[in-house]
Every structure is written in structure tokens, then in C-alpha cells.
N, CA, C and O of each residue as an XYZ file, in Angstrom:
264
protein
N     -31.179    144.917    151.339
C     -32.016    143.734    151.351
C     -31.195    142.564    151.892
O     -30.020    142.412    151.555
N     -31.805    141.761    152.710
C     -31.113    140.627    153.326
C     -30.828    139.543    152.294
O     -31.621    139.297    151.385
N     -29.684    138.908    152.458
C     -29.317    137.808    151.568
C     -30.092    136.562    151.966
O     -30.365    136.332    153.144
N     -30.441    135.765    150.968
C     -31.109    134.506    151.265
C     -30.053    133.422    151.463
O     -28.901    133.569    151.055
N     -30.472    132.337    152.095
C     -29.608    131.178    152.289
C     -30.370    129.951    151.831
O     -31.532    130.042    151.433
N     -29.716    128.809    151.887
C     -30.375    127.567    151.483
C     -31.513    127.216    152.439
O     -32.382    126.414    152.096
N     -31.516    127.803    153.624
C     -32.559    127.544    154.612
C     -33.729    128.522    154.535
O     -34.687    128.409    155.300
N     -33.652    129.476    153.617
C     -34.725    130.451    153.465
C     -35.944    129.774    152.830
O     -35.811    128.973    151.905
N     -37.107    130.103    153.333
C     -38.357    129.558    152.803
C     -38.656    130.230    151.450
O     -38.534    131.447    151.315
N     -39.045    129.431    150.466
C     -39.289    129.951    149.126
C     -40.337    131.062    149.143
O     -40.192    132.056    148.432
N     -41.371    130.909    149.930
C     -42.388    131.955    150.029
C     -41.808    133.276    150.494
O     -42.235    134.339    150.044
N     -40.834    133.212    151.397
C     -40.179    134.437    151.872
C     -39.352    135.082    150.762
O     -39.323    136.306    150.631
N     -38.682    134.253    149.965
C     -37.896    134.776    148.835
C     -38.834    135.500    147.872
O     -38.555    136.621    147.447
N     -39.947    134.851    147.532
C     -40.893    135.438    146.592
C     -41.544    136.704    147.144
O     -41.831    137.636    146.393
N     -41.776    136.737    148.450
C     -42.343    137.932    149.060
C     -41.354    139.095    149.033
O     -41.750    140.245    148.838
N     -40.075    138.799    149.226
C     -39.035    139.836    149.180
C     -38.871    140.393    147.775
O     -38.708    141.599    147.586
N     -38.916    139.491    146.785
C     -38.693    139.909    145.400
C     -39.423    138.945    144.466
O     -38.889    137.888    144.127
N     -40.627    139.297    144.051
C     -41.406    138.415    143.186
C     -40.721    138.063    141.864
O     -41.051    137.046    141.253
N     -39.777    138.886    141.416
C     -39.101    138.585    140.153
C     -38.171    137.387    140.262
O     -37.665    136.905    139.248
N     -37.935    136.894    141.489
C     -37.094    135.693    141.647
C     -37.830    134.428    141.220
O     -37.218    133.366    141.113
N     -39.130    134.528    140.976
C     -39.908    133.357    140.545
C     -39.284    132.703    139.323
O     -39.328    131.480    139.186
N     -38.702    133.505    138.431
C     -38.099    132.951    137.219
C     -37.011    131.920    137.533
O     -36.848    130.960    136.780
N     -36.276    132.095    138.610
C     -35.225    131.147    138.964
C     -35.813    129.800    139.357
O     -35.265    128.752    139.014
N     -36.922    129.831    140.071
C     -37.577    128.589    140.476
C     -38.269    127.930    139.288
O     -38.238    126.707    139.149
N     -38.886    128.728    138.441
C     -39.533    128.181    137.248
C     -38.501    127.549    136.320
O     -38.753    126.493    135.741
N     -37.346    128.186    136.176
C     -36.291    127.660    135.299
C     -35.727    126.331    135.788
O     -35.196    125.560    134.989
N     -35.831    126.049    137.084
C     -35.322    124.778    137.596
C     -36.393    123.695    137.560
O     -36.173    122.577    138.025
N     -37.574    124.040    136.995
C     -38.626    123.054    136.847
C     -39.656    123.081    137.954
O     -40.511    122.200    138.035
N     -39.580    124.080    138.799
C     -40.529    124.196    139.905
C     -41.698    125.056    139.438
O     -41.728    126.267    139.658
N     -42.660    124.405    138.789
C     -43.773    125.129    138.179
C     -44.988    125.240    139.086
O     -46.053    125.671    138.646
N     -44.840    124.859    140.336
C     -45.970    124.854    141.268
C     -45.822    125.938    142.332
O     -46.145    125.702    143.496
N     -45.349    127.102    141.958
C     -45.084    128.158    142.940
C     -46.337    128.667    143.635
O     -46.242    129.248    144.716
N     -47.489    128.466    143.053
C     -48.718    128.898    143.677
C     -49.213    127.935    144.748
O     -50.103    128.268    145.530
N     -48.639    126.758    144.779
C     -49.047    125.733    145.738
C     -48.526    126.099    147.127
O     -47.344    126.404    147.283
N     -49.392    126.070    148.131
C     -48.944    126.416    149.486
C     -47.783    125.546    149.979
O     -46.918    126.029    150.711
N     -47.757    124.288    149.590
C     -46.674    123.409    150.036
C     -45.334    123.855    149.472
O     -44.334    123.854    150.189
N     -45.298    124.236    148.199
C     -44.027    124.638    147.596
C     -43.523    125.945    148.193
O     -42.315    126.132    148.343
N     -44.422    126.839    148.530
C     -44.010    128.108    149.137
C     -43.469    127.906    150.546
O     -42.780    128.779    151.075
N     -43.774    126.765    151.159
C     -43.303    126.478    152.505
C     -42.011    125.703    152.557
O     -41.470    125.466    153.637
N     -41.506    125.301    151.393
C     -40.234    124.562    151.338
C     -39.066    125.531    151.451
O     -39.178    126.711    151.120
N     -37.948    125.005    151.926
C     -36.727    125.808    151.884
C     -36.148    125.728    150.482
O     -36.502    124.846    149.700
N     -35.265    126.646    150.177
C     -34.587    126.622    148.881
C     -33.842    125.293    148.723
O     -33.852    124.696    147.647
N     -33.205    124.838    149.787
C     -32.448    123.589    149.723
C     -33.364    122.390    149.444
O     -33.011    121.519    148.649
N     -34.515    122.338    150.079
C     -35.446    121.225    149.845
C     -35.895    121.190    148.390
O     -35.952    120.120    147.782
N     -36.212    122.341    147.835
C     -36.632    122.407    146.436
C     -35.502    121.979    145.502
O     -35.736    121.273    144.521
N     -34.294    122.402    145.806
C     -33.151    122.029    144.972
C     -32.919    120.520    145.000
O     -32.608    119.918    143.972
N     -33.069    119.919    146.160
C     -32.886    118.468    146.271
C     -33.913    117.734    145.417
O     -33.567    116.784    144.714
N     -35.155    118.159    145.469
C     -36.220    117.506    144.705
C     -36.007    117.659    143.206
O     -36.306    116.748    142.434
N     -35.486    118.820    142.794
C     -35.354    119.119    141.373
C     -33.941    118.915    140.834
O     -33.671    119.233    139.675
N     -33.040    118.390    141.658
C     -31.687    118.083    141.195
C     -30.873    119.302    140.786
O     -30.140    119.271    139.797
N     -31.012    120.373    141.557
C     -30.323    121.630    141.247
C     -29.272    121.898    142.317
O     -29.489    121.610    143.494
N     -28.128    122.453    141.902
C     -27.071    122.824    142.841
C     -27.565    124.005    143.674
O     -27.747    125.105    143.153
N     -27.776    123.778    144.943
C     -28.355    124.784    145.831
C     -27.452    126.004    145.990
O     -27.930    127.137    145.950
N     -26.166    125.783    146.167
C     -25.245    126.909    146.354
C     -25.237    127.813    145.126
O     -25.180    129.037    145.246
N     -25.294    127.206    143.958
C     -25.304    127.980    142.711
C     -26.599    128.791    142.598
O     -26.567    129.964    142.227
N     -27.719    128.175    142.912
C     -29.002    128.881    142.833
C     -29.050    130.036    143.828
O     -29.470    131.138    143.477
N     -28.627    129.794    145.058
C     -28.624    130.847    146.077
C     -27.746    132.016    145.619
O     -28.125    133.175    145.782
N     -26.592    131.719    145.056
C     -25.695    132.779    144.579
C     -26.360    133.585    143.452
O     -26.255    134.811    143.419
N     -27.036    132.900    142.540
C     -27.700    133.594    141.439
C     -28.831    134.488    141.947
O     -28.978    135.629    141.508
N     -29.618    133.962    142.868
C     -30.732    134.750    143.395
C     -30.219    135.945    144.179
O     -30.757    137.044    144.040
N     -29.196    135.759    144.997
C     -28.642    136.880    145.760
C     -28.057    137.945    144.830
O     -28.218    139.140    145.078
N     -27.387    137.522    143.772
C     -26.840    138.487    142.803
C     -27.968    139.263    142.143
O     -27.874    140.477    141.962
N     -29.027    138.564    141.787
C     -30.189    139.208    141.156
C     -30.832    140.216    142.113
O     -31.162    141.333    141.716
N     -31.004    139.818    143.362
C     -31.648    140.689    144.341
C     -30.774    141.889    144.720
O     -31.287    142.908    145.182
N     -29.483    141.772    144.530
C     -28.573    142.874    144.866
C     -28.620    143.993    143.825
O     -28.169    145.108    144.089
N     -29.159    143.699    142.657
C     -29.218    144.713    141.580
C     -30.217    145.802    141.879
O     -30.384    146.722    141.079
């Protein structure tokens, strides 16, 4: 499975592995069903929610590697 980056679109992450939704929900992004949120990059969402993007990307990639 391909690794995600901070430039990956959230909708693409969720399509690759729907179980990654928990990472976005845990950072306060409760609008995952909204078309606008699915079109944001991981970095854009992290900026809005005050989350360290590199840390989130590393956690999601580790989760997806399992």
C-alpha cells in the first residue's frame, strides 16, 4: 500500500483505508462526510485543527502498514 504524505487528499486516505477515519475524528475533524473536508489535504486539515502534520502522517502510515 502506498504511503500517504501531507499533500494526500483526505478522501483518498479514507478510500484506501476507511479505518483511518479515527485519526481524523480524534483530531476534532468530525465532518468527514462533508465533500469539502474530503477534498482537503492532510496538511490543510492539520493547520485548521492545530495538529502536527508530520506526526499525524507518521501515525496513519504506521497504522496502514499493519
